[in-house]
């Protein structure tokens, strides 16, 4: 196993351990990346994840683990000072370059899990509090931490060249 595979397994293991210890799905993924030394951000930034559990406050919308994967990648590769970019470029630039990383991350998560919403992911389980649902989510939290790590390994210029999957701006695949 090479170093990257070791780190990927480590974030998986930390995420599962976090979830077993009572962290929500988003906190579990984000904290695993922090603990593994993948994110160089203040540990208090985990607080941004709290509201994303249960598909944002138990609303069942976007999976919290996916939200944390996006946040972690944004912490590293997001625009640190969008105001420093010329106003004529600022708006178009984010779609032309930055969103490609996140579009692909969401697409890959959806393909792996059949959807991106907490509600649909948990639909097969009648009881939210069931052991079966928790085990399912626990495993998914681990694999999502690995997915976040995978995308953190993609250099910014390479991500800027990634092809788009489905996108709202033109409802076509490019």
Short mmCIF file of C-alpha atoms in Angstrom, two decimals:
data_model
loop_
_atom_site.label_atom_id
_atom_site.label_comp_id
_atom_site.label_asym_id
_atom_site.label_seq_id
_atom_site.Cartn_x
_atom_site.Cartn_y
_atom_site.Cartn_z
CA UNK A 1 0.00 0.00 0.00
CA UNK A 2 1.50 3.37 -0.98
CA UNK A 3 1.37 6.52 1.13
CA UNK A 4 -1.68 7.94 -0.66
CA UNK A 5 -3.59 4.67 -0.15
CA UNK A 6 -2.56 4.68 3.51
CA UNK A 7 -3.83 8.24 3.96
CA UNK A 8 -7.07 7.37 2.17
CA UNK A 9 -7.61 4.41 4.49
CA UNK A 10 -6.74 6.57 7.48
CA UNK A 11 -9.40 9.18 6.63
CA UNK A 12 -11.91 6.36 6.11
CA UNK A 13 -11.08 4.87 9.51
CA UNK A 14 -11.16 8.23 11.29
CA UNK A 15 -14.51 9.12 9.71
CA UNK A 16 -16.06 5.83 10.82
CA UNK A 17 -14.59 6.22 14.31
CA UNK A 18 -15.98 9.78 14.47
CA UNK A 19 -19.45 8.65 13.42
CA UNK A 20 -19.43 5.83 15.97
CA UNK A 21 -18.44 8.41 18.59
CA UNK A 22 -21.47 10.60 17.95
CA UNK A 23 -20.26 13.14 15.42
CA UNK A 24 -22.76 13.77 12.65
CA UNK A 25 -21.98 12.78 9.06
CA UNK A 26 -20.54 16.15 8.06
CA UNK A 27 -18.49 16.53 11.22
CA UNK A 28 -17.21 12.96 10.80
CA UNK A 29 -15.86 13.54 7.30
CA UNK A 30 -14.38 16.98 7.97
CA UNK A 31 -12.78 15.98 11.28
CA UNK A 32 -11.27 12.85 9.69
CA UNK A 33 -9.50 15.06 7.16
CA UNK A 34 -8.31 17.35 9.96
CA UNK A 35 -7.06 14.48 12.12
CA UNK A 36 -5.24 12.89 9.20
CA UNK A 37 -3.41 16.14 8.55
CA UNK A 38 -5.00 16.61 5.15
CA UNK A 39 -6.57 19.98 6.01
CA UNK A 40 -4.39 22.75 7.36
CA UNK A 41 -7.15 24.89 8.83
CA UNK A 42 -8.08 25.78 12.41
CA UNK A 43 -9.77 22.85 14.15
CA UNK A 44 -12.62 25.17 15.13
CA UNK A 45 -13.71 25.26 11.47
CA UNK A 46 -15.43 21.93 12.13
CA UNK A 47 -18.20 24.07 13.63
CA UNK A 48 -19.24 24.94 10.06
CA UNK A 49 -20.27 21.30 9.61
CA UNK A 50 -22.72 20.96 12.48
CA UNK A 51 -25.79 22.20 10.60
CA UNK A 52 -25.23 19.91 7.62
CA UNK A 53 -26.05 16.65 9.44
CA UNK A 54 -29.18 14.84 8.34
CA UNK A 55 -29.22 16.64 5.02
CA UNK A 56 -29.03 20.09 6.65
CA UNK A 57 -30.66 20.05 10.05
CA UNK A 58 -32.56 16.78 9.40
CA UNK A 59 -34.32 18.28 6.35
CA UNK A 60 -33.14 15.36 4.22
CA UNK A 61 -31.57 17.51 1.53
CA UNK A 62 -27.91 17.28 0.41
CA UNK A 63 -26.08 14.58 2.35
CA UNK A 64 -24.01 16.09 5.14
CA UNK A 65 -21.02 13.90 4.35
CA UNK A 66 -21.06 15.24 0.78
CA UNK A 67 -21.40 18.81 2.06
CA UNK A 68 -18.32 18.31 4.25
CA UNK A 69 -16.35 16.90 1.31
CA UNK A 70 -17.19 20.04 -0.66
CA UNK A 71 -16.33 22.30 2.29
CA UNK A 72 -12.98 20.58 2.79
CA UNK A 73 -12.06 20.98 -0.86
CA UNK A 74 -13.20 24.60 -0.77
CA UNK A 75 -11.05 25.23 2.31
CA UNK A 76 -8.01 24.23 0.28
CA UNK A 77 -8.93 25.25 -3.28
CA UNK A 78 -11.64 27.88 -2.92
CA UNK A 79 -11.12 31.51 -3.83
CA UNK A 80 -9.44 33.05 -0.80
CA UNK A 81 -10.27 36.61 -1.79
CA UNK A 82 -12.86 36.78 -4.58
CA UNK A 83 -13.01 40.58 -4.18
CA UNK A 84 -9.41 40.82 -5.42
CA UNK A 85 -10.51 39.50 -8.82
CA UNK A 86 -11.61 42.07 -11.38
CA UNK A 87 -15.41 42.41 -11.31
CA UNK A 88 -15.71 41.56 -15.02
CA UNK A 89 -13.92 38.25 -14.45
CA UNK A 90 -15.11 37.35 -10.93
CA UNK A 91 -18.53 35.93 -11.84
CA UNK A 92 -17.68 33.97 -14.97
CA UNK A 93 -14.38 32.68 -13.54
CA UNK A 94 -15.98 30.62 -10.77
CA UNK A 95 -18.04 28.64 -13.29
CA UNK A 96 -15.34 28.43 -15.92
CA UNK A 97 -12.74 27.12 -13.47
CA UNK A 98 -13.59 26.45 -9.84
CA UNK A 99 -16.93 24.65 -10.02
CA UNK A 100 -15.48 21.83 -12.12
CA UNK A 101 -13.88 20.16 -9.06
CA UNK A 102 -17.13 20.22 -7.10
CA UNK A 103 -19.30 19.22 -10.06
CA UNK A 104 -17.21 16.08 -10.51
CA UNK A 105 -17.08 15.33 -6.78
CA UNK A 106 -20.88 15.51 -6.52
CA UNK A 107 -21.30 13.44 -9.67
CA UNK A 108 -18.99 10.72 -8.34
CA UNK A 109 -20.73 10.71 -4.95
CA UNK A 110 -24.13 10.40 -6.67
CA UNK A 111 -22.95 7.53 -8.84
CA UNK A 112 -21.56 5.69 -5.80
CA UNK A 113 -24.67 6.22 -3.66
CA UNK A 114 -27.46 6.38 -6.22
CA UNK A 115 -28.34 9.96 -5.23
CA UNK A 116 -27.05 12.94 -3.28
CA UNK A 117 -29.84 13.58 -0.77
CA UNK A 118 -29.98 12.27 2.76
CA UNK A 119 -33.69 11.53 2.35
CA UNK A 120 -33.14 9.22 -0.63
CA UNK A 121 -30.02 7.61 0.84
CA UNK A 122 -31.95 6.80 4.03
CA UNK A 123 -35.27 5.91 2.34
CA UNK A 124 -34.69 2.14 2.46
CA UNK A 125 -34.64 2.33 6.26
CA UNK A 126 -38.04 2.79 7.92
CA UNK A 127 -36.54 3.92 11.21
CA UNK A 128 -34.02 6.78 11.21
CA UNK A 129 -32.68 5.49 14.52
CA UNK A 130 -32.26 1.91 13.33
CA UNK A 131 -28.92 0.17 13.59
CA UNK A 132 -29.16 -0.73 9.89
CA UNK A 133 -29.46 2.93 8.83
CA UNK A 134 -26.61 3.97 11.12
CA UNK A 135 -24.34 1.20 9.78
CA UNK A 136 -25.20 2.18 6.20
CA UNK A 137 -24.44 5.85 6.86
CA UNK A 138 -21.31 4.98 8.82
CA UNK A 139 -19.86 3.11 5.85
CA UNK A 140 -20.88 5.91 3.48
CA UNK A 141 -19.24 8.49 5.77
CA UNK A 142 -15.97 6.54 5.49
CA UNK A 143 -16.09 6.28 1.72
CA UNK A 144 -17.06 9.94 1.42
CA UNK A 145 -14.04 10.95 3.49
CA UNK A 146 -11.95 8.96 1.02
CA UNK A 147 -13.67 10.71 -1.89
CA UNK A 148 -12.95 14.10 -0.31
CA UNK A 149 -9.32 13.08 0.09
CA UNK A 150 -9.16 11.92 -3.53
CA UNK A 151 -10.35 15.31 -4.76
CA UNK A 152 -7.97 17.12 -2.41
CA UNK A 153 -5.13 15.36 -4.27
CA UNK A 154 -6.11 16.92 -7.61
CA UNK A 155 -3.93 19.97 -8.31
CA UNK A 156 -5.86 23.18 -8.93
CA UNK A 157 -4.82 23.57 -12.57
CA UNK A 158 -5.84 19.98 -13.31
CA UNK A 159 -9.22 20.58 -11.67
CA UNK A 160 -9.70 23.70 -13.80
CA UNK A 161 -9.52 21.43 -16.85
CA UNK A 162 -11.88 18.71 -15.63
CA UNK A 163 -14.87 18.16 -17.89
CA UNK A 164 -18.24 19.13 -16.51
CA UNK A 165 -20.89 16.55 -15.89
CA UNK A 166 -24.48 17.71 -15.80
CA UNK A 167 -24.78 21.38 -14.94
CA UNK A 168 -27.65 23.75 -14.45
CA UNK A 169 -26.38 26.58 -16.62
CA UNK A 170 -27.06 24.78 -19.86
CA UNK A 171 -28.65 21.44 -18.90
CA UNK A 172 -26.19 19.63 -21.14
CA UNK A 173 -23.17 17.49 -20.52
CA UNK A 174 -19.83 18.90 -21.54
#
